[in-house]
Short mmCIF file of C-alpha atoms in Angstrom, two decimals:
data_model
loop_
_atom_site.label_atom_id
_atom_site.label_comp_id
_atom_site.label_asym_id
_atom_site.label_seq_id
_atom_site.Cartn_x
_atom_site.Cartn_y
_atom_site.Cartn_z
CA MET A 1 -31.70 30.25 -22.69
CA SER A 2 -27.98 29.51 -22.61
CA VAL A 3 -25.91 30.99 -25.25
CA THR A 4 -23.09 28.27 -24.72
CA LYS A 5 -23.24 25.48 -27.65
CA GLY A 6 -23.43 21.81 -26.82
CA TYR A 7 -20.36 19.50 -26.78
CA SER A 8 -18.07 19.53 -29.71
CA ALA A 9 -17.87 16.59 -32.06
CA VAL A 10 -14.66 15.43 -30.54
CA SER A 11 -16.16 15.21 -27.14
CA ARG A 12 -19.24 13.49 -28.33
CA THR A 13 -17.37 11.02 -30.28
CA LEU A 14 -15.13 10.23 -27.01
CA HIS A 15 -18.30 10.10 -24.89
CA TRP A 16 -20.34 7.93 -26.93
CA THR A 17 -17.41 5.52 -28.03
CA MET A 18 -16.33 5.28 -24.38
CA ALA A 19 -19.74 4.65 -23.18
CA LEU A 20 -20.44 1.67 -25.51
CA LEU A 21 -16.82 0.33 -24.66
CA LEU A 22 -17.07 0.74 -20.95
CA ILE A 23 -20.44 -0.53 -20.25
CA SER A 24 -19.57 -3.50 -22.53
CA MET A 25 -16.36 -4.10 -20.45
CA LEU A 26 -18.28 -3.95 -17.14
CA PHE A 27 -20.91 -6.33 -18.24
CA LEU A 28 -18.41 -8.79 -19.80
CA GLY A 29 -16.16 -8.56 -16.61
CA LEU A 30 -19.03 -9.41 -14.34
CA SER A 31 -19.93 -12.39 -16.39
CA MET A 32 -16.30 -13.68 -17.24
CA VAL A 33 -15.04 -14.03 -13.56
CA GLN A 34 -17.97 -16.53 -13.16
CA SER A 35 -18.18 -18.45 -16.51
CA LEU A 36 -16.84 -21.83 -16.92
CA ALA A 37 -17.75 -21.63 -20.66
CA VAL A 38 -15.24 -22.09 -23.50
CA TRP A 39 -15.34 -18.40 -24.61
CA GLN A 40 -13.98 -17.51 -21.13
CA VAL A 41 -10.27 -17.57 -22.19
CA GLU A 42 -10.88 -15.33 -25.35
CA ALA A 43 -13.05 -13.04 -23.19
CA VAL A 44 -10.29 -12.25 -20.63
CA ALA A 45 -7.75 -11.76 -23.25
CA LEU A 46 -10.01 -9.24 -25.11
CA HIS A 47 -11.07 -7.53 -21.66
CA LYS A 48 -7.45 -6.86 -21.14
CA SER A 49 -6.90 -5.57 -24.65
CA PHE A 50 -9.71 -3.31 -24.53
CA GLY A 51 -8.92 -2.27 -21.05
CA PHE A 52 -5.65 -0.70 -22.28
CA LEU A 53 -7.63 0.86 -25.02
CA ALA A 54 -9.79 2.49 -22.48
CA LEU A 55 -7.05 3.77 -20.54
CA VAL A 56 -5.54 5.48 -23.68
CA LEU A 57 -8.80 6.70 -24.49
CA VAL A 58 -9.55 8.36 -20.97
CA ILE A 59 -6.06 10.00 -21.20
CA ILE A 60 -7.05 11.48 -24.69
CA ARG A 61 -10.52 12.50 -23.26
CA LEU A 62 -9.05 14.15 -20.28
CA ILE A 63 -6.73 16.25 -22.48
CA ASN A 64 -9.62 17.16 -24.78
CA LYS A 65 -11.56 18.15 -21.73
CA ALA A 66 -8.71 20.40 -20.20
CA LEU A 67 -8.71 22.12 -23.72
CA SER A 68 -12.50 22.61 -24.23
CA THR A 69 -15.26 24.64 -22.55
CA LYS A 70 -17.81 22.87 -21.32
CA PRO A 71 -21.56 23.73 -21.89
CA GLU A 72 -23.33 25.48 -18.93
CA LEU A 73 -26.04 23.74 -17.18
CA PRO A 74 -29.46 25.53 -17.42
CA ASN A 75 -29.56 28.62 -15.06
CA GLU A 76 -32.84 27.29 -13.28
CA LEU A 77 -31.02 24.16 -12.24
CA PRO A 78 -31.07 23.91 -8.26
CA ALA A 79 -27.42 24.25 -6.68
CA ILE A 80 -28.03 20.73 -5.19
CA GLN A 81 -28.43 19.18 -8.64
CA ARG A 82 -25.41 21.21 -10.02
CA LEU A 83 -23.22 19.74 -7.05
CA ALA A 84 -24.55 16.06 -7.76
CA ALA A 85 -23.53 16.44 -11.46
CA SER A 86 -20.27 17.63 -10.76
CA VAL A 87 -19.48 14.94 -8.15
CA ILE A 88 -20.82 12.13 -10.18
CA HIS A 89 -18.85 13.56 -13.49
CA CYS A 90 -15.78 13.62 -11.19
CA GLY A 91 -16.31 10.22 -10.06
CA LEU A 92 -16.73 8.68 -13.49
CA TYR A 93 -13.45 10.10 -14.50
CA ILE A 94 -11.86 8.52 -11.40
CA ALA A 95 -13.37 4.98 -12.19
CA MET A 96 -12.39 5.69 -15.85
CA LEU A 97 -8.75 5.74 -14.51
CA LEU A 98 -8.66 3.43 -11.69
CA MET A 99 -10.56 0.50 -13.70
CA PRO A 100 -7.79 -0.17 -16.36
CA LEU A 101 -4.96 0.74 -13.87
CA SER A 102 -6.20 -1.82 -11.12
CA GLY A 103 -6.63 -4.21 -13.72
CA TRP A 104 -3.06 -3.79 -15.12
CA LEU A 105 -1.66 -3.72 -11.66
CA MET A 106 -3.63 -6.87 -10.50
CA GLN A 107 -2.31 -8.87 -13.62
CA ASN A 108 1.24 -7.76 -12.75
CA ALA A 109 0.55 -8.66 -8.98
CA ASP A 110 -0.34 -12.17 -10.36
CA GLY A 111 3.06 -12.33 -12.43
CA ARG A 112 1.28 -12.03 -15.64
CA VAL A 113 2.21 -9.59 -18.45
CA VAL A 114 -0.75 -7.72 -20.27
CA HIS A 115 -0.92 -8.47 -23.94
CA VAL A 116 -2.65 -5.88 -26.15
CA PHE A 117 -4.60 -7.58 -29.00
CA GLY A 118 -1.48 -9.82 -29.66
CA LEU A 119 0.51 -6.80 -30.79
CA PHE A 120 2.53 -5.89 -28.05
CA THR A 121 2.67 -6.07 -24.22
CA VAL A 122 2.56 -3.42 -22.07
CA PRO A 123 5.44 -2.88 -19.04
CA ASN A 124 5.08 -4.43 -15.71
CA LEU A 125 4.18 -1.96 -13.18
CA VAL A 126 4.59 -3.93 -9.87
CA GLU A 127 6.49 -7.26 -9.01
CA ALA A 128 4.45 -10.54 -8.37
CA ASP A 129 3.13 -10.39 -4.95
CA ILE A 130 -0.09 -12.26 -3.62
CA LYS A 131 -0.94 -9.51 -1.37
CA TYR A 132 -0.83 -6.57 -3.85
CA PHE A 133 -2.93 -8.99 -6.12
CA ALA A 134 -5.61 -9.02 -3.56
CA LEU A 135 -5.49 -5.44 -2.92
CA PHE A 136 -5.60 -4.56 -6.81
CA ARG A 137 -8.24 -7.36 -7.52
CA GLU A 138 -10.79 -6.26 -4.78
CA LEU A 139 -10.38 -2.71 -5.87
CA HIS A 140 -10.91 -3.73 -9.35
CA GLY A 141 -14.19 -5.49 -8.29
CA ILE A 142 -15.24 -2.66 -5.68
CA ILE A 143 -14.76 0.24 -8.35
CA ALA A 144 -16.45 -1.72 -10.99
CA TRP A 145 -19.60 -1.86 -8.90
CA LEU A 146 -19.11 1.85 -7.84
CA PHE A 147 -18.86 2.76 -11.65
CA LEU A 148 -21.96 0.86 -12.42
CA ALA A 149 -23.89 2.75 -9.63
CA MET A 150 -22.63 6.10 -11.20
CA ILE A 151 -23.45 5.28 -14.75
CA PHE A 152 -26.90 4.35 -13.36
CA MET A 153 -27.31 7.63 -11.75
CA HIS A 154 -25.57 9.48 -15.03
CA ILE A 155 -28.13 7.74 -17.49
CA SER A 156 -31.19 8.40 -15.03
CA ALA A 157 -30.24 12.00 -14.71
CA ALA A 158 -29.48 12.47 -18.51
CA LEU A 159 -32.86 10.70 -19.48
CA TYR A 160 -34.88 12.74 -16.86
CA HIS A 161 -33.27 15.97 -18.55
CA GLY A 162 -33.89 14.65 -22.22
CA LEU A 163 -37.31 13.05 -21.57
CA ILE A 164 -38.88 14.90 -18.82
CA LYS A 165 -37.49 18.60 -18.38
CA GLN A 166 -36.39 18.71 -22.05
CA ASP A 167 -34.04 21.43 -21.25
CA GLY A 168 -31.27 20.71 -23.58
CA VAL A 169 -28.80 19.14 -21.13
CA MET A 170 -29.04 15.95 -22.81
CA SER A 171 -29.03 17.18 -26.63
CA ALA A 172 -25.90 18.95 -25.75
CA MET A 173 -24.12 15.35 -25.63
CA LEU A 174 -26.45 13.72 -28.28
CA THR A 175 -26.39 16.28 -31.03
CA GLY A 176 -24.16 19.26 -29.79
CA LYS A 177 -27.06 21.57 -30.12
CA LYS A 178 -28.77 23.11 -27.09
CA MET B 1 -35.39 9.71 -29.85
CA THR B 2 -34.83 12.74 -27.98
CA LYS B 3 -36.88 16.09 -28.45
CA ASP B 4 -35.85 18.92 -26.33
CA LYS B 5 -38.23 21.88 -25.98
CA HIS B 6 -37.26 23.36 -29.44
CA GLY B 7 -38.64 19.94 -31.00
CA SER B 8 -42.30 20.15 -32.02
CA ASP B 9 -43.40 16.96 -30.33
CA GLY B 10 -41.73 15.82 -27.18
CA GLY B 11 -44.25 13.12 -26.97
CA SER B 12 -46.89 13.11 -24.19
CA LEU B 13 -45.47 13.22 -20.62
CA ILE B 14 -46.75 9.82 -19.79
CA VAL B 15 -45.07 8.13 -22.66
CA ARG B 16 -41.99 10.07 -22.01
CA LYS B 17 -42.12 9.01 -18.22
CA PHE B 18 -42.76 5.49 -19.53
CA LEU B 19 -39.53 5.51 -21.71
CA LEU B 20 -37.57 7.02 -18.83
CA VAL B 21 -38.38 4.19 -16.21
CA ALA B 22 -38.05 1.67 -19.09
CA SER B 23 -34.59 2.57 -20.12
CA ILE B 24 -33.22 2.71 -16.55
CA ALA B 25 -34.86 -0.60 -15.46
CA SER B 26 -33.47 -2.06 -18.52
CA PHE B 27 -30.05 -0.98 -17.49
CA ALA B 28 -30.41 -2.21 -14.15
CA THR B 29 -31.74 -5.51 -15.36
CA ALA B 30 -28.86 -6.02 -17.58
CA THR B 31 -26.28 -5.18 -14.77
CA LEU B 32 -28.02 -7.90 -12.85
CA TYR B 33 -28.24 -10.39 -15.68
CA PHE B 34 -24.54 -10.12 -16.38
CA ALA B 35 -23.80 -10.40 -12.72
CA GLY B 36 -25.46 -13.66 -12.73
CA ALA B 37 -28.66 -12.86 -10.67
CA PHE B 38 -30.82 -15.30 -12.86
CA ASN B 39 -28.05 -17.83 -13.23
CA GLY B 40 -30.32 -20.38 -11.30
CA ASP B 41 -28.18 -23.68 -11.07
CA THR B 42 -25.68 -22.56 -13.74
CA VAL B 43 -22.08 -23.88 -12.50
CA THR B 44 -20.03 -21.01 -11.82
CA ALA B 45 -16.38 -20.71 -10.88
CA GLN B 46 -17.74 -19.63 -7.26
CA ARG B 47 -19.90 -22.60 -6.98
CA PHE B 48 -17.13 -24.82 -8.09
CA VAL B 49 -14.61 -23.28 -5.62
CA ASP B 50 -17.42 -23.24 -3.00
CA LEU B 51 -17.84 -27.05 -3.40
CA GLN B 52 -14.19 -27.78 -3.36
CA GLN B 53 -13.38 -25.65 -0.22
CA GLY B 54 -16.28 -27.38 1.70
CA ASP B 55 -18.04 -25.68 4.48
CA LYS B 56 -14.89 -24.85 6.50
CA PRO B 57 -12.25 -23.28 4.35
CA HIS B 58 -8.65 -23.13 5.08
CA LEU B 59 -8.27 -19.42 4.93
CA GLY B 60 -5.21 -18.28 2.85
CA PHE B 61 -4.66 -21.77 1.10
CA ARG B 62 -5.56 -22.79 -2.39
CA ARG B 63 -8.92 -24.59 -2.44
CA ALA B 64 -7.71 -27.59 -4.29
CA HIS B 65 -4.45 -29.38 -3.75
CA ALA B 66 -3.77 -27.26 -0.67
CA LYS B 67 -0.93 -29.28 0.52
CA GLY B 68 2.36 -29.05 -1.12
CA MET B 69 6.07 -28.24 -1.24
CA CYS B 70 7.98 -25.74 -3.34
CA VAL B 71 10.90 -27.21 -5.66
CA SER B 72 13.33 -25.42 -7.93
CA GLY B 73 15.83 -26.40 -10.70
CA HIS B 74 16.10 -26.04 -14.29
CA PHE B 75 14.84 -27.29 -17.78
CA GLU B 76 17.30 -28.68 -20.34
CA SER B 77 15.93 -28.59 -23.56
CA THR B 78 16.91 -31.11 -26.26
CA GLY B 79 15.68 -28.57 -28.98
CA GLU B 80 13.58 -31.51 -30.45
CA LEU B 81 10.37 -29.71 -29.91
CA ALA B 82 11.65 -26.31 -31.45
CA SER B 83 10.23 -27.28 -34.91
CA TYR B 84 6.85 -27.85 -33.55
CA SER B 85 6.65 -24.47 -31.19
CA THR B 86 8.60 -21.33 -31.20
CA ALA B 87 8.20 -21.18 -27.33
CA ALA B 88 11.69 -20.15 -26.09
CA ILE B 89 11.86 -22.90 -23.32
CA PHE B 90 11.99 -25.50 -26.12
CA ALA B 91 15.07 -23.85 -27.99
CA GLN B 92 18.09 -25.73 -26.97
CA GLY B 93 19.28 -24.54 -23.66
CA HIS B 94 18.55 -23.94 -19.97
CA THR B 95 15.40 -22.36 -18.39
CA GLU B 96 15.13 -21.90 -14.60
CA PHE B 97 11.86 -23.10 -13.03
CA LEU B 98 9.79 -22.82 -9.81
CA GLY B 99 7.79 -25.94 -9.08
CA ARG B 100 5.48 -27.55 -6.52
CA PHE B 101 4.66 -31.02 -5.68
CA SER B 102 1.09 -31.44 -3.99
CA ILE B 103 -1.69 -33.92 -3.22
CA ALA B 104 -5.42 -33.63 -3.98
CA GLY B 105 -7.70 -31.89 -1.40
CA ASN B 106 -8.60 -28.81 0.33
CA ASN B 107 -6.79 -29.75 3.60
CA PRO B 108 -3.10 -28.09 3.73
CA THR B 109 -2.15 -30.91 6.60
CA ALA B 110 -3.90 -33.80 5.18
CA PRO B 111 -1.79 -37.10 5.30
CA ASP B 112 0.38 -37.47 2.22
CA LEU B 113 -0.25 -41.26 1.59
CA LYS B 114 -3.96 -41.03 1.93
CA ALA B 115 -4.39 -38.73 -1.30
CA PRO B 116 -5.70 -40.47 -4.38
CA VAL B 117 -3.95 -37.90 -6.91
CA ARG B 118 -0.60 -36.33 -6.81
CA SER B 119 0.40 -33.36 -8.67
CA PHE B 120 3.44 -31.67 -10.04
CA ALA B 121 3.19 -27.99 -11.40
CA PHE B 122 5.79 -25.50 -12.52
CA VAL B 123 6.40 -22.12 -13.99
CA VAL B 124 9.11 -20.75 -16.59
CA ASN B 125 9.85 -17.29 -17.43
CA PRO B 126 7.60 -15.58 -15.00
CA ALA B 127 6.06 -12.25 -15.95
CA THR B 128 7.16 -12.10 -19.56
CA SER B 129 5.36 -13.17 -22.66
CA GLN B 130 7.24 -16.48 -22.65
CA GLU B 131 5.85 -17.50 -19.27
CA TRP B 132 4.56 -21.00 -19.12
CA ARG B 133 2.39 -22.36 -16.24
CA VAL B 134 2.06 -26.10 -16.11
CA ALA B 135 -0.10 -28.08 -13.83
CA MET B 136 0.14 -31.97 -14.18
CA ASN B 137 -1.74 -34.80 -12.28
CA THR B 138 -0.95 -38.39 -12.04
CA PRO B 139 -4.19 -39.47 -13.91
CA PRO B 140 -3.54 -39.38 -17.82
CA VAL B 141 -7.21 -38.30 -18.52
CA MET B 142 -10.26 -36.68 -17.12
CA ALA B 143 -13.41 -38.85 -15.70
CA VAL B 144 -15.62 -36.42 -17.68
CA ALA B 145 -15.58 -34.09 -20.47
CA THR B 146 -17.49 -31.07 -19.21
CA PRO B 147 -17.23 -28.83 -16.25
CA ASP B 148 -20.84 -29.53 -15.43
CA ALA B 149 -20.33 -33.20 -15.41
CA PHE B 150 -17.02 -32.60 -13.34
CA PHE B 151 -18.97 -30.54 -10.83
CA GLN B 152 -21.42 -33.32 -10.45
CA GLN B 153 -18.35 -35.96 -10.20
CA LEU B 154 -17.07 -33.76 -7.35
CA GLN B 155 -20.47 -33.37 -5.76
CA ALA B 156 -20.67 -37.47 -5.89
CA LEU B 157 -17.46 -37.76 -4.33
CA SER B 158 -17.96 -35.26 -1.36
CA PRO B 159 -18.33 -37.01 1.85
CA ASP B 160 -21.87 -36.28 3.39
CA PRO B 161 -21.50 -33.19 5.61
CA ILE B 162 -23.00 -35.02 8.66
CA THR B 163 -21.73 -38.55 8.61
CA LYS B 164 -18.23 -37.21 6.84
CA GLN B 165 -18.62 -40.57 4.78
CA ARG B 166 -18.57 -40.90 1.16
CA ASP B 167 -21.86 -42.44 -0.29
CA PRO B 168 -20.62 -45.56 -2.57
CA GLU B 169 -24.21 -45.78 -4.07
CA LYS B 170 -23.98 -42.13 -5.20
CA ILE B 171 -20.53 -42.66 -6.72
CA LYS B 172 -21.79 -45.77 -8.45
CA ALA B 173 -24.51 -43.96 -9.95
CA PHE B 174 -22.59 -40.99 -10.90
CA PHE B 175 -19.94 -43.34 -12.95
CA LYS B 176 -22.63 -45.54 -14.33
CA ALA B 177 -24.28 -42.52 -15.78
CA HIS B 178 -21.19 -41.39 -17.44
CA PRO B 179 -19.50 -44.24 -19.39
CA GLU B 180 -16.85 -41.79 -20.70
CA SER B 181 -15.27 -42.20 -17.28
CA LYS B 182 -14.25 -45.59 -18.42
CA ALA B 183 -10.49 -44.96 -19.26
CA PHE B 184 -10.19 -43.09 -16.06
CA ASN B 185 -11.45 -45.76 -13.90
CA ASP B 186 -9.31 -48.54 -15.54
CA TRP B 187 -6.25 -46.29 -14.56
CA LYS B 188 -7.55 -45.82 -11.38
CA ALA B 189 -8.04 -49.58 -11.00
CA ALA B 190 -4.45 -50.22 -12.14
CA TYR B 191 -2.75 -47.31 -10.59
CA VAL B 192 -0.40 -48.22 -7.61
CA PRO B 193 1.00 -45.19 -5.89
CA THR B 194 4.99 -45.20 -5.82
CA ASN B 195 6.80 -44.34 -2.82
CA SER B 196 8.05 -40.82 -3.85
CA PHE B 197 6.89 -37.72 -5.73
CA ALA B 198 9.93 -38.21 -7.83
CA ALA B 199 8.82 -41.78 -9.15
CA GLU B 200 5.39 -40.75 -10.38
CA ARG B 201 4.34 -40.02 -13.86
CA TYR B 202 2.58 -36.58 -14.34
CA HIS B 203 0.10 -35.89 -17.12
CA SER B 204 -0.96 -32.61 -18.88
CA ILE B 205 -4.49 -34.47 -19.03
CA ASN B 206 -5.99 -31.68 -21.38
CA ALA B 207 -4.27 -31.17 -24.73
CA PHE B 208 -2.75 -27.97 -26.13
CA TYR B 209 -1.57 -26.58 -29.68
CA LEU B 210 1.91 -25.91 -30.41
CA HIS B 211 2.74 -23.55 -33.14
CA ASN B 212 5.86 -23.39 -35.17
CA GLU B 213 7.57 -20.64 -37.22
CA GLN B 214 5.65 -21.90 -40.25
CA GLY B 215 2.28 -21.13 -38.59
CA GLU B 216 1.55 -24.86 -38.45
CA LYS B 217 -0.31 -26.14 -35.29
CA GLN B 218 -0.13 -29.40 -33.68
CA ALA B 219 -2.36 -30.97 -30.75
CA VAL B 220 -0.24 -32.28 -27.98
CA ARG B 221 -0.52 -33.74 -24.58
CA TRP B 222 2.55 -34.42 -22.48
CA GLN B 223 3.80 -36.23 -19.29
CA ALA B 224 6.57 -35.82 -16.90
CA VAL B 225 8.38 -39.11 -16.88
CA PRO B 226 10.57 -39.83 -13.96
CA HIS B 227 14.03 -40.89 -14.38
CA ASP B 228 14.66 -44.33 -12.66
CA ASP B 229 18.37 -44.22 -12.28
CA TYR B 230 18.45 -43.16 -8.78
CA ARG B 231 21.29 -44.84 -7.11
CA GLU B 232 18.56 -45.62 -4.58
CA LEU B 233 15.24 -44.20 -3.58
CA ALA B 234 15.27 -42.55 -0.30
CA GLU B 235 13.22 -44.44 2.50
CA LEU B 236 9.56 -43.53 2.92
CA ASP B 237 8.28 -43.26 6.66
CA LYS B 238 4.86 -44.54 6.15
CA THR B 239 3.71 -43.28 9.74
CA SER B 240 4.33 -39.58 8.84
CA ALA B 241 1.51 -37.37 7.62
CA ASP B 242 4.42 -35.53 5.50
CA ALA B 243 5.74 -38.88 4.32
CA LEU B 244 6.10 -37.97 0.68
CA GLN B 245 7.63 -34.40 1.31
CA LYS B 246 10.14 -35.62 3.69
CA GLN B 247 10.94 -38.61 1.23
CA LEU B 248 11.72 -36.06 -1.68
CA ALA B 249 13.74 -33.54 0.73
CA GLN B 250 15.92 -36.55 1.64
CA GLN B 251 16.29 -37.68 -2.02
CA LEU B 252 17.18 -34.37 -2.91
CA LYS B 253 20.19 -34.25 -0.39
CA SER B 254 22.04 -36.89 -2.36
CA GLN B 255 20.96 -36.37 -5.88
CA SER B 256 18.86 -34.17 -8.09
CA VAL B 257 15.56 -35.50 -9.29
CA LYS B 258 14.78 -35.69 -12.94
CA PHE B 259 11.67 -36.14 -15.06
CA ASP B 260 11.56 -36.06 -18.93
CA LEU B 261 9.02 -33.94 -20.39
CA LEU B 262 7.77 -36.24 -23.02
CA PHE B 263 5.25 -34.90 -25.60
CA THR B 264 2.61 -37.10 -27.48
CA LEU B 265 1.62 -35.48 -30.80
CA ALA B 266 -2.16 -36.19 -31.76
CA ASN B 267 -3.17 -37.21 -35.18
CA ASN B 268 -6.17 -36.53 -37.23
CA SER B 269 -8.12 -39.27 -35.53
CA ASP B 270 -7.54 -38.11 -32.00
CA ASP B 271 -10.00 -35.61 -30.39
CA GLU B 272 -7.80 -33.03 -28.73
CA ASN B 273 -10.96 -31.62 -27.12
CA ASN B 274 -11.93 -34.34 -25.32
CA PRO B 275 -9.96 -35.17 -21.99
CA THR B 276 -11.39 -38.56 -21.26
CA ILE B 277 -10.08 -40.41 -24.07
CA PRO B 278 -6.29 -41.55 -23.92
CA TRP B 279 -4.51 -41.48 -27.24
CA PRO B 280 -2.93 -44.64 -28.66
CA MET B 281 0.46 -45.53 -27.45
CA THR B 282 1.54 -45.65 -30.98
CA ARG B 283 1.49 -41.87 -31.42
CA LYS B 284 4.70 -40.12 -31.98
CA THR B 285 6.31 -38.75 -28.98
CA VAL B 286 9.07 -36.19 -28.71
CA ASN B 287 11.25 -35.65 -25.78
CA ALA B 288 11.29 -31.96 -25.17
CA GLY B 289 13.86 -32.10 -22.50
CA THR B 290 14.43 -32.94 -18.89
CA LEU B 291 13.37 -30.99 -15.77
CA VAL B 292 16.35 -31.08 -13.23
CA ILE B 293 14.95 -30.40 -9.69
CA THR B 294 17.82 -29.40 -7.42
CA ASP B 295 16.11 -27.75 -4.43
CA TRP B 296 13.07 -27.70 -2.14
CA ARG B 297 11.29 -25.46 0.24
CA PRO B 298 8.38 -25.64 2.53
CA GLN B 299 5.33 -23.98 0.81
CA ALA B 300 5.19 -21.48 3.46
CA GLN B 301 8.56 -20.15 2.84
CA GLY B 302 9.01 -20.92 -0.70
CA LYS B 303 7.63 -18.83 -3.94
CA CYS B 304 5.34 -21.56 -4.97
CA GLY B 305 2.97 -21.12 -2.14
CA GLU B 306 1.92 -17.64 -3.87
CA GLN B 307 1.83 -19.05 -7.22
CA ASN B 308 -1.32 -19.51 -9.34
CA PHE B 309 -0.57 -22.55 -11.52
CA ASP B 310 -3.26 -21.67 -14.03
CA PRO B 311 -2.40 -23.97 -17.20
CA LEU B 312 -3.97 -21.15 -19.53
CA VAL B 313 -0.96 -19.06 -19.16
CA LEU B 314 0.99 -20.13 -22.10
CA PRO B 315 4.01 -18.75 -24.04
CA ALA B 316 3.77 -17.52 -27.56
CA GLY B 317 4.03 -20.73 -29.53
CA MET B 318 1.47 -22.55 -27.57
CA SER B 319 -2.36 -22.22 -27.30
CA ALA B 320 -5.30 -23.71 -25.62
CA THR B 321 -7.42 -26.24 -27.28
CA ALA B 322 -11.36 -25.89 -27.20
CA ASP B 323 -11.35 -28.75 -24.33
CA PRO B 324 -14.27 -27.45 -22.17
CA ILE B 325 -12.47 -28.72 -18.89
CA LEU B 326 -9.25 -26.98 -19.94
CA ARG B 327 -11.19 -23.62 -20.74
CA ALA B 328 -12.90 -23.84 -17.18
CA ARG B 329 -9.72 -24.09 -15.70
CA GLY B 330 -8.57 -20.42 -15.74
CA ALA B 331 -11.86 -19.07 -13.97
CA ALA B 332 -11.67 -21.74 -11.36
CA TYR B 333 -8.14 -21.18 -10.56
CA ALA B 334 -8.66 -17.52 -10.71
CA GLN B 335 -11.45 -17.78 -7.98
CA SER B 336 -9.37 -19.84 -5.68
CA TYR B 337 -6.59 -17.67 -5.80
CA ARG B 338 -8.76 -14.61 -5.43
CA ARG B 339 -9.95 -15.99 -2.20
CA ARG B 340 -6.75 -17.09 -0.64
CA ALA B 341 -4.97 -13.89 -1.66
CA THR B 342 -7.74 -11.65 -0.04
CA GLU B 343 -7.34 -13.65 3.05
CA LYS B 344 -3.71 -13.37 3.22
CA LEU B 345 -4.11 -9.68 2.96
CA LEU B 346 -7.08 -9.52 5.75
CA TYR B 347 -5.63 -12.10 8.04
CA GLY B 348 -1.84 -12.23 7.16
CA GLN B 349 -0.10 -14.26 9.88
CA SER B 350 -3.20 -14.48 12.21
CA THR B 351 -4.00 -18.10 10.84
CA ASN B 352 -2.14 -21.27 11.66
CA SER B 353 -1.02 -23.99 9.51
CA GLN B 354 -4.50 -25.39 8.96
CA GLY B 355 -5.84 -21.96 7.69
CA GLU B 356 -7.61 -21.55 10.95
CA PRO B 357 -7.89 -17.92 12.80
CA ASN B 358 -5.21 -18.33 15.72
CA VAL B 359 -7.16 -18.00 19.24
CA SER B 360 -4.53 -15.40 20.42
CA ASN B 361 -5.54 -13.15 17.57
#
């Protein structure tokens, strides 16, 4: 039995808020690039605003992560699963950073400013350039699919621990107890 | 939902296994759903642009209005629209613009004089919150009012892939099924193409809202109305595939080319969300100012070639109406822009002026 507690309330709040936000953003992104519906215009505007919020949140989250101790995985967990867990966690953080950044950059490369909830605009990071647009636009799409694949694996592994193994890995993030 | 080993009841293993599979299957299904896997016949931006580009896309070129030329100049605002919109461009003064004249179609080397539609696009205040992208066409109205119907219209007008001929029966049947196309067809029947890009009228087609300082909004359409006080219109070489481009270049050698930007204000009986219905001539109009074109470049050398003239990029002080055609334009323009941008990145200079891969590469 591990003595380390689960995740702190701050960590859990950040995790679940971002989970809800990022999965919504990914699903919205996939559909809005195809949709010719009247809501598409507002959807794109919200996607940009919430994308900026997601960038702020991941920065806060990384700071919080650096300042807190991570609960130990169960001792009996095989090394290969430990490795897989840390690779996916690392990949998820990289995706959390690159998604909003590539989105911001692709907007600027198309010569557009990013408005945040109609409150302010963020500075332009690059000059308008069609080749930069292509690069950032394709990255935004590719990272989105990698992100979804990693989220799929993350959810699968968490539920496997929570439902099948019942070893406290999932409750560390759900209730903060192990 | 979750009970760990400290919980008294974790549920039977079979139930928990089922929950696991059901949860991750739901996530995977949701992902596929939003990615459009179950879309069936829905007209998407991708299908729209597929139809526009045909079976042999011209790599690196926009999928619609592929052939055009860059122009530049400035907008001299009268200040008369400033009481209707807070957009910076309408305050009295000068604003530089980058523009593009083009013809309809996906072929970047098509003969200028064969195209049924001519266009004038421009952008002001790029990369700021006062940016305004404008894409105007010669017809004052759309033939249909929804993206689905517009898709069917393009399908009906597309030449047969084998005979390369349009099917008049198909076209007739389409317009018969869409009586809302009457105003468009009336315009088409009466329209006589002029001998110059500089002598056409270009229309916003869709309506937009202007917002003023007091928070009031006003639905408008606008048109670029050519000045007709040219000393003389440069000659049109009707044998050239680039007749209109050469004519405009020639015209600009002797004097600048001007258009007034004339706004028509809707009243309560006008439906700003329906782009098939012309507004009565009696509606109030406001001359916002004059677009003065002073220079031109081939699109391969000018900045306009790389510009996405998405008409939904609007300055503070303007917004989009709920017109379904207008609102479909953003996603469709983005899809066309993404394709040609990625082709430019991947193939760069290895395509010719037709957007075909060079043999030597």
